[in-house]
Short mmCIF file of C-alpha atoms in Angstrom, two decimals:
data_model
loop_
_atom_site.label_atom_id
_atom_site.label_comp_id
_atom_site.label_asym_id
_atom_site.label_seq_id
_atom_site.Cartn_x
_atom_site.Cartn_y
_atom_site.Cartn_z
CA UNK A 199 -19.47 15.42 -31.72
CA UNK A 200 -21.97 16.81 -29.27
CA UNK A 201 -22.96 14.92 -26.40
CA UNK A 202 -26.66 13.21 -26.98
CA UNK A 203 -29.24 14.01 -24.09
CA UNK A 204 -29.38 10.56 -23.18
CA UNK A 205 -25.47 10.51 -22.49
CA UNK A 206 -25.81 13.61 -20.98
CA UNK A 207 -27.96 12.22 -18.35
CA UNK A 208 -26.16 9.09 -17.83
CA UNK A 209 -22.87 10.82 -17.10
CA UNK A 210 -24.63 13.22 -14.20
CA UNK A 211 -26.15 10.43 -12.98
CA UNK A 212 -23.51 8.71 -12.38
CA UNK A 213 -21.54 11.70 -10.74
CA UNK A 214 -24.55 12.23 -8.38
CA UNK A 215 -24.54 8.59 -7.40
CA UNK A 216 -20.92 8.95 -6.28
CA UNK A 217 -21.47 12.52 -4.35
CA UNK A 218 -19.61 14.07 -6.46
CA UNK A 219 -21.62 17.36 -6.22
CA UNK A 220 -19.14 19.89 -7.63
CA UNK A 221 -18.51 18.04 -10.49
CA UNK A 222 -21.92 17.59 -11.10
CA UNK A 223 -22.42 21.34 -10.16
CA UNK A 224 -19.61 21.99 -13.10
CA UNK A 225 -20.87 19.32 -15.35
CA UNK A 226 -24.53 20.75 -15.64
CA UNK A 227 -23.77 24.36 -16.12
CA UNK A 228 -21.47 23.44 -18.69
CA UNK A 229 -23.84 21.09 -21.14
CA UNK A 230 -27.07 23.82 -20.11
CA UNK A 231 -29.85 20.76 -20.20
CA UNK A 232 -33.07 21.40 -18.52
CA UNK A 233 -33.60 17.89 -18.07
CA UNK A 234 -30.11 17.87 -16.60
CA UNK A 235 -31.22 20.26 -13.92
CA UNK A 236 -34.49 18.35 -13.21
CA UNK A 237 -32.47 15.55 -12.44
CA UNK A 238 -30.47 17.18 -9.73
CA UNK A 239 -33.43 19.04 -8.03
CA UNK A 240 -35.24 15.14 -8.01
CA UNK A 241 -32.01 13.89 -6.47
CA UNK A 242 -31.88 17.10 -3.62
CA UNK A 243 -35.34 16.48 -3.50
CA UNK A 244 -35.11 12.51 -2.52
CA UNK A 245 -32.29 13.97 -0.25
CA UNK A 246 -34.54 15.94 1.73
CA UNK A 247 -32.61 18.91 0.50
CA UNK A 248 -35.42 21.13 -1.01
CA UNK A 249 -33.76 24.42 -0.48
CA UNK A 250 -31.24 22.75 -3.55
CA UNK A 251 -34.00 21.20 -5.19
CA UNK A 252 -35.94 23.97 -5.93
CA UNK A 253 -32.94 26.12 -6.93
CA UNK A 254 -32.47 23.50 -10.20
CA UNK A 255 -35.81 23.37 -10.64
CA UNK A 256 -36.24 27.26 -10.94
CA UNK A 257 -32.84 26.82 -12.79
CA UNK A 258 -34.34 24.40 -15.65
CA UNK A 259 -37.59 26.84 -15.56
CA UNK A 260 -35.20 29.85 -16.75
CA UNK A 261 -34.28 27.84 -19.60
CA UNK A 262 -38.08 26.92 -21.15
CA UNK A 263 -40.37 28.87 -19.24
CA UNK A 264 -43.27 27.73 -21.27
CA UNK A 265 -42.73 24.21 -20.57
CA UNK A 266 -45.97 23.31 -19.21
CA UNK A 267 -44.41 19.40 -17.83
CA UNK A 268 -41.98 21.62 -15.52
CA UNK A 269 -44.47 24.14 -14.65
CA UNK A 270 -46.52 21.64 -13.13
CA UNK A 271 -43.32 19.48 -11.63
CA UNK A 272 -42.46 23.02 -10.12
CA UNK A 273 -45.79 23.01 -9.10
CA UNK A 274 -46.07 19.64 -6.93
CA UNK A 275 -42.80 20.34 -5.37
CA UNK A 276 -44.28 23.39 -3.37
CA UNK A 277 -47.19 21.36 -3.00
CA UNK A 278 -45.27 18.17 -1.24
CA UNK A 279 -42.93 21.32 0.51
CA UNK A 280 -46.72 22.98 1.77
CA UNK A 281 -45.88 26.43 -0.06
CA UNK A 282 -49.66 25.47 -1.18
CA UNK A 283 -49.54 29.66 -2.90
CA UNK A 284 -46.42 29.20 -4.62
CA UNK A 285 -47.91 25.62 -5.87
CA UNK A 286 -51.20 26.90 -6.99
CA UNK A 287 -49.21 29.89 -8.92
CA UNK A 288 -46.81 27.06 -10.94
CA UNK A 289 -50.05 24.69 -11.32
CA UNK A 290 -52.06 27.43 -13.10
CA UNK A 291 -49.42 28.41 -14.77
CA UNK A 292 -49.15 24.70 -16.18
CA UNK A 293 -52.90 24.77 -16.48
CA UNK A 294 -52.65 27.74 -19.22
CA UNK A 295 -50.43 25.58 -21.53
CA UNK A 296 -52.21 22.23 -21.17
CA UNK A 297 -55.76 22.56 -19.46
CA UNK A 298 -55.94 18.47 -19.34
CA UNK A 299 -52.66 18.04 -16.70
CA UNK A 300 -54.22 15.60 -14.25
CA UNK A 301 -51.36 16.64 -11.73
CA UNK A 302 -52.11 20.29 -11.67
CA UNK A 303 -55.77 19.46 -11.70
CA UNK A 304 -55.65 16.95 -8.44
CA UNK A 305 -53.15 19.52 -6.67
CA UNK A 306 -55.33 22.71 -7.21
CA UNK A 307 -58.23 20.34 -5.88
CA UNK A 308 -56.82 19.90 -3.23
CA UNK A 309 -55.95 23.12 -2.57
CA UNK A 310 -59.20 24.56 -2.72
CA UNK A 311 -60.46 21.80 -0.14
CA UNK A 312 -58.21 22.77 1.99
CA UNK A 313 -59.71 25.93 1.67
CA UNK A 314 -62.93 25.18 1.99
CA UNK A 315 -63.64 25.47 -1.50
CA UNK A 316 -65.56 22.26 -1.76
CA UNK A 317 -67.41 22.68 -5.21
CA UNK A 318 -64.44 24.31 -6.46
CA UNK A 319 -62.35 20.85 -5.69
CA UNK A 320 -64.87 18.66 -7.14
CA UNK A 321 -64.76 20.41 -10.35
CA UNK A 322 -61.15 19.81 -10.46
CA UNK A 323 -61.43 15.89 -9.52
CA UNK A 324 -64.33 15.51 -11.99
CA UNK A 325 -62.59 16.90 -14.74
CA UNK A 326 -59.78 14.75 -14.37
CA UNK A 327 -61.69 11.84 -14.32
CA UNK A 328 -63.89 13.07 -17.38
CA UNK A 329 -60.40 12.74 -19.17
CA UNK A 330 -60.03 9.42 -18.24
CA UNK A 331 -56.83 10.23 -16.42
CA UNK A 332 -57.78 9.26 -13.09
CA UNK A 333 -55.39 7.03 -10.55
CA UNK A 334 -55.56 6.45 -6.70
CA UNK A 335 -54.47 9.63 -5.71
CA UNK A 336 -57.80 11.16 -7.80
CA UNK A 337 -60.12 8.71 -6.45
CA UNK A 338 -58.90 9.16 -2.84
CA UNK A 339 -58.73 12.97 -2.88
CA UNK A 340 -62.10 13.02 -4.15
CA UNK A 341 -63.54 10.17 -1.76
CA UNK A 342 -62.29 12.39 1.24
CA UNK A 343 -63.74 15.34 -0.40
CA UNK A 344 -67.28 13.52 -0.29
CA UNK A 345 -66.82 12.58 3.29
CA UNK A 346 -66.29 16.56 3.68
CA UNK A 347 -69.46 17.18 1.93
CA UNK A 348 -71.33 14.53 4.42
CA UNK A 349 -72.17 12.09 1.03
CA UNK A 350 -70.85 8.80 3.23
CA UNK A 351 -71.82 6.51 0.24
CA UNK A 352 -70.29 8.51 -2.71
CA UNK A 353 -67.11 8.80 -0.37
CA UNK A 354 -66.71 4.77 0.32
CA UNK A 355 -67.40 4.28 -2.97
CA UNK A 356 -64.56 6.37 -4.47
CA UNK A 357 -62.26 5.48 -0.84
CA UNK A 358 -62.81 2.00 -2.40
CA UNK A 359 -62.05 2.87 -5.97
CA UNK A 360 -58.75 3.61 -5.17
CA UNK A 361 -58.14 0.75 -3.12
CA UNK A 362 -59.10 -1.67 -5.48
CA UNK A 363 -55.99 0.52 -7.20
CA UNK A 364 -53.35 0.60 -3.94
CA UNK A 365 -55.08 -1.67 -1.13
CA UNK A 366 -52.22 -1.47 0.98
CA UNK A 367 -52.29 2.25 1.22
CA UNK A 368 -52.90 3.35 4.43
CA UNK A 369 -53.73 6.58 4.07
CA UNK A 370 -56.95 5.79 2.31
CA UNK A 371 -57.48 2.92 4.10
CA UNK A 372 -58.08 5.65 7.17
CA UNK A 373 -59.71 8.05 5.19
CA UNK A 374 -62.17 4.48 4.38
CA UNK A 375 -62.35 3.55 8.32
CA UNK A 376 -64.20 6.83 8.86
CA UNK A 377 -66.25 6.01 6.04
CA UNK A 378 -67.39 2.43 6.97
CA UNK A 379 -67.68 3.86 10.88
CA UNK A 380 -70.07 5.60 10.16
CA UNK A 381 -72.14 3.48 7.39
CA UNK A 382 -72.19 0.90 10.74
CA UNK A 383 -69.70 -1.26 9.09
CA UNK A 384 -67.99 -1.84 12.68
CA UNK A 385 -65.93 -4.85 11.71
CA UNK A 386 -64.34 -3.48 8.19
CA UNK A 387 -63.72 -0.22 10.11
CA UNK A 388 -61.38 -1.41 12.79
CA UNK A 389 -59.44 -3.47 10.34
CA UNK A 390 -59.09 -0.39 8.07
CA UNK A 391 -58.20 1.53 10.45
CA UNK A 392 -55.84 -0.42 12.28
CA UNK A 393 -53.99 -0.43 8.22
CA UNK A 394 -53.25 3.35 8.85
CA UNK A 395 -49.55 4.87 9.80
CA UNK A 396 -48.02 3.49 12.72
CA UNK A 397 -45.51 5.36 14.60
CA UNK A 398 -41.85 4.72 14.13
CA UNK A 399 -40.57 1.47 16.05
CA UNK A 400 -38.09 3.00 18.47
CA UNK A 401 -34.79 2.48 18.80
CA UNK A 402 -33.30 -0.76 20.79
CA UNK A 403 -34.61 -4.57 21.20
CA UNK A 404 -38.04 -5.68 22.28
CA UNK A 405 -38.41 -6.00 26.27
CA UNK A 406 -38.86 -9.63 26.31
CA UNK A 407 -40.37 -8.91 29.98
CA UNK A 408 -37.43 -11.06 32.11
CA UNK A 409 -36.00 -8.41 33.53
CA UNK A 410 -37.43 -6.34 36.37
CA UNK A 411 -37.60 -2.67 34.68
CA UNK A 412 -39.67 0.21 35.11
CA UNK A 413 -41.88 0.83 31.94
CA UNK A 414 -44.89 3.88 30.76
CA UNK A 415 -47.62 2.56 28.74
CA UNK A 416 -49.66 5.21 26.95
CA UNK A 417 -52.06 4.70 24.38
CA UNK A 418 -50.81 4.52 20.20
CA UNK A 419 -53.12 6.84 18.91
CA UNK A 420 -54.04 8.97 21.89
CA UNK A 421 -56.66 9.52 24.63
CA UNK A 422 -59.10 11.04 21.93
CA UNK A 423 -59.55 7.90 19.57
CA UNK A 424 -60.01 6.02 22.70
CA UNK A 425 -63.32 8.36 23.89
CA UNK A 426 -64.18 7.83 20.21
CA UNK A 427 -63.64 4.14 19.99
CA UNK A 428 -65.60 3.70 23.44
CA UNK A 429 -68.96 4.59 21.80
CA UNK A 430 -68.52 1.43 19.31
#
């Protein structure tokens, strides 16, 4: 009796769990799933091993080259790698097969912001949330894109859309700092912004201060925020 899908799965899962990569290597070529290979090129992905990752992926494109689901998975992959051509290629591609994809839509929107496409982006955010497919990610990208366009208010607004969404992200929480900085929102600002990325803690224990050592202060973010900050 042939193996279900759902078996399939379980049993490479399991194999890449345990690191057994040659059996899993074996195991996928043998049962010729294209989910199968999606799983290992998430797993190489997760592994920070893209160069394997998008070998399966390409792998599980060979076998259903018109699925428009991988197309646009293919597509995000170069987009989170920054291959933003190859991306906009698979995303189009995608687009072709299902026009509505709300990944390939926010991803090619961003793309052409970061191009300076402006109007171009928008389209691709609006039409998204036209199809009532919108999340954080769609709300942020097109907040930021309103800040671009010097629309402050349309920019919180959105910025604040997808916090009510994620309010711990701190990405958009930054993006919102600038936002609220310059709507004169002082106090809001600062607390946003002090929500955004911190650098790594570094290695070792907190200096308590009891011990006579020789220590360099410098500032978190850098000399420029600080000429920045001094205005406020």
């Amino acid at each position: 009796m042939p193996k279900t899908k759902t078996k399939s799965t379980h049993i490479l899962r399991e194999l890449l769990s345990n690191s057994k990569y040659e059996d899993a290597f074996e195991y996928i070529n043998n049962v010729q799933e294209v989910e199968c290979y999606e799983i290992v090129g998430d797993h190489f992905l997760c592994s920070s091993r893209p160069d394997l990752a998008e070998k399966f992926y390409l792998k599980a494109l060979d076998l259903e080259p018109k699925n428009s689901r991988l197309l646009s998975a293919l597509g995000s992959f170069y987009f989170n790698t920054r291959k933003f051509q190859f991306a906009e290629y698979f995303h189009k591609k995608a687009l072709l097969l299902d026009s509505e994809n709300p990944k390939a839509l926010c991803d090619i929107g961003s793309i052409e912001r970061q191009k300076g496409h402006f109007e171009k982006a928008k389209s691709y955010y609006e039409k998204i949330i036209s199809l009532g497919k919108e999340n954080e990610f769609v709300y942020a990208n097109i907040g930021i894109l309103y800040l671009y366009l010097h629309d402050v208010e349309k920019g919180k607004y959105y910025l604040e859309k997808a916090l009510e969404l994620n309010p711990t992200n701190k990405t958009i929480n930054f993006y919102n700092s600038f936002a609220l900085f310059k709507l004169g929102d002082y106090s809001k600002a600062f607390e946003c912004y002090e929500g955004r990325e911190w650098f790594k803690k570094p290695p070792g224990e907190e200096w308590d201060g009891s011990e006579n050592r020789k220590i360099m202060v410098m500032p978190e973010q850098g000399l420029g925020d600080m000429i920045q900050f001094s205005r406020y």
